Tab-separated table of C-alpha atoms in Angstrom:
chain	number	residue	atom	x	y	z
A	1	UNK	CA	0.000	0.000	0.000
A	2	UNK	CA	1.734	3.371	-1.248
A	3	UNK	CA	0.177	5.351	2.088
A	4	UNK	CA	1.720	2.775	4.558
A	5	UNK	CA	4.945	3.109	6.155
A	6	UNK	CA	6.360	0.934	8.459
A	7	UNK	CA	8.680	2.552	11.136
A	8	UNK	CA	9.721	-0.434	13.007
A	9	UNK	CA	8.269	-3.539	14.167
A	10	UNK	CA	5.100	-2.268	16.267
A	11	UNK	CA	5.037	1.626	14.675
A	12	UNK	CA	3.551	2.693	10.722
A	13	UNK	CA	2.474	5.502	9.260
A	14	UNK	CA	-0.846	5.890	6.964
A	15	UNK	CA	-1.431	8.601	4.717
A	16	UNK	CA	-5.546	8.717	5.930
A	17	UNK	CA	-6.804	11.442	4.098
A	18	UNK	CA	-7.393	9.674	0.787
A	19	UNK	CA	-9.198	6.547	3.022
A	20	UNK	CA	-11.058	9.703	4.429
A	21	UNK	CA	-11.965	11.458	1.578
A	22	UNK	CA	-13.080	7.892	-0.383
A	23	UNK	CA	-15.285	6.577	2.765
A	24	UNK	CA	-16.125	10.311	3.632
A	25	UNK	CA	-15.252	10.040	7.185
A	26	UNK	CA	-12.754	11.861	9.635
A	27	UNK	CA	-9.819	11.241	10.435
A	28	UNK	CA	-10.831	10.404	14.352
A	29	UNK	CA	-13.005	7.821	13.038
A	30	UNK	CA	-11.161	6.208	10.678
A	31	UNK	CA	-8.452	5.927	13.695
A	32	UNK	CA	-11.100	4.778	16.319
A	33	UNK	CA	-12.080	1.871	13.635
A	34	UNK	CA	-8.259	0.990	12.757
A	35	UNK	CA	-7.716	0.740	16.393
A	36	UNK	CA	-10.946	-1.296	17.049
A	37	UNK	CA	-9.980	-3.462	14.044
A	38	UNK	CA	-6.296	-4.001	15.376
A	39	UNK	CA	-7.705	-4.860	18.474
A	40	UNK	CA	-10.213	-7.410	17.164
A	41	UNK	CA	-7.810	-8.863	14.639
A	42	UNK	CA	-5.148	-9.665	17.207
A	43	UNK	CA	-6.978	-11.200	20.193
A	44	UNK	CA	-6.721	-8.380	22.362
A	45	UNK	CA	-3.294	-5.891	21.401
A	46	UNK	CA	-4.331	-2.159	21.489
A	47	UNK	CA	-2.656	0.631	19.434
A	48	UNK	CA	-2.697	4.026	19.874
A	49	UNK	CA	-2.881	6.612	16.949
A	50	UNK	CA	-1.978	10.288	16.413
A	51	UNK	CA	-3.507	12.320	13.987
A	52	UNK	CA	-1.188	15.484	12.398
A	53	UNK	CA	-0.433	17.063	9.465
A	54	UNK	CA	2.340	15.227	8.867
A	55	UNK	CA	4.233	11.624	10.053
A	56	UNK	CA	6.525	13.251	12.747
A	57	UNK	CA	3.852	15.387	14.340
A	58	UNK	CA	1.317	12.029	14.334
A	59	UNK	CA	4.451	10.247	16.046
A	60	UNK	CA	4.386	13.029	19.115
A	61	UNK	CA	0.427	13.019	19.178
A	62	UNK	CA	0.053	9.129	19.188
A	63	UNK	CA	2.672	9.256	22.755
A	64	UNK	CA	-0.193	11.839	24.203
A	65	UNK	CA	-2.986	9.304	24.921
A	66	UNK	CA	-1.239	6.079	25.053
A	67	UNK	CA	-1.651	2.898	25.984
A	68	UNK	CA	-4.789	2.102	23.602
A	69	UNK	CA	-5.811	6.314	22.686
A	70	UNK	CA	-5.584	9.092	19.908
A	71	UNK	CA	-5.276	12.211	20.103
A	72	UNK	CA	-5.573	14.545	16.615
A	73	UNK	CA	-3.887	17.322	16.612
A	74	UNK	CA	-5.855	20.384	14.870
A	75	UNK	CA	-4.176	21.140	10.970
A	76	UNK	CA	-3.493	25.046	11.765
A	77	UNK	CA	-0.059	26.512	11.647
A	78	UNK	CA	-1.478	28.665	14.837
A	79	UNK	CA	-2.580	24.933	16.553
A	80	UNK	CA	1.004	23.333	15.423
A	81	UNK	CA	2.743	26.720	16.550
A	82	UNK	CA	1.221	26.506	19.773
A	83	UNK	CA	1.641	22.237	20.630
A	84	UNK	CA	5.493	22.293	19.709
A	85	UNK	CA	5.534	25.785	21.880
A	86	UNK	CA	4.690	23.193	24.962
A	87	UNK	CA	7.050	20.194	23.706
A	88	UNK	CA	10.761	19.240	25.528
A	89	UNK	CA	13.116	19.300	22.938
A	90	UNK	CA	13.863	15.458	23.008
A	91	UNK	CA	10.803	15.099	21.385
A	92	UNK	CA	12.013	16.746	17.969
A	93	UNK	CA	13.081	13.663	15.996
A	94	UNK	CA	16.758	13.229	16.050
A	95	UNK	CA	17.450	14.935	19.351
A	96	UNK	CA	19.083	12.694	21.923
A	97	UNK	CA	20.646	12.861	25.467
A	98	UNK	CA	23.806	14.572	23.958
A	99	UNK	CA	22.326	16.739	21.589
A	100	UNK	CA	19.421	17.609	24.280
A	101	UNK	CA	22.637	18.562	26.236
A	102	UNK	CA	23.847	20.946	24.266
A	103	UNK	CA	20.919	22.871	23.789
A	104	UNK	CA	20.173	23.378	27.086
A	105	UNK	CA	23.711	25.094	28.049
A	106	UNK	CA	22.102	26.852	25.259
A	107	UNK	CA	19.366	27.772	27.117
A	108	UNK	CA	17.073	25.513	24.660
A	109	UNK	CA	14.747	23.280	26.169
C-alpha cells in the first residue's frame, strides 16, 4: 500500500486522508475503527494513533494518549505553533541525550 509506512516492528504511518476522503469520514473515526480493528484482529493488542499534518507530528500526538488512545492534533499553523511551543526538545526527531545537552547550556529546552 503506497500510504503505509512501516517505522519499526510495532510503529507505521498511513497517509488517511485519501481513506477519508473515499469513505467520507474523519480522520478520528477512521483511527477509532483501525484501532478497534487491530484490536479485534489480534486477540486483544491495542494501538494508539496520532492524527497530524504530517508523520513526525502524528508520532508526538500518538505518545499523548497512550496505551490504547488518539489524540488529533488540529491542521493550523497557529494549533502546530502553539503544541510544539509546549514540547521538551527530546521530542524533535533526532534529538538525543547529547544533543538535548547541548541545547540546554544553550538555554534551549
Amino acid at each position: 500500500d503506497p500510504n503505509f509506512i512501516a517505522g519499526s516492528l510495532d510503529e507505521a504511518y498511513l497517509h488517511m486522508t485519501p481513506v477519508c476522503e473515499e469513505r467520507q469520514m474523519s480522520a478520528w473515526d477512521l483511527a477509532a475503527e483501525l484501532r478497534a480493528r487491530v484490536e479485534r484482529h489480534t486477540g486483544g493488542l491495542t494501538c494508539s494513533v496520532g492524527i497530524a499534518a504530517n508523520r513526525r507530528l502524528a508520532k508526538v500526538c500518538s505518545d499523548i494518549k497512550k496505551p490504547n488512545g488518539q489524540f488529533e492534533l488540529e491542521r493550523t499553523r497557529e494549533a502546530v505553533l502553539a503544541f510544539v511551543s509546549t514540547l521538551p526538545v527530546r521530542k524533535v526527531g533526532g534529538i538525543g541525550r547529547v544533543s538535548e545537552r547541548v541545547l540546554a547550556s544553550l538555554g534551549v529546552s
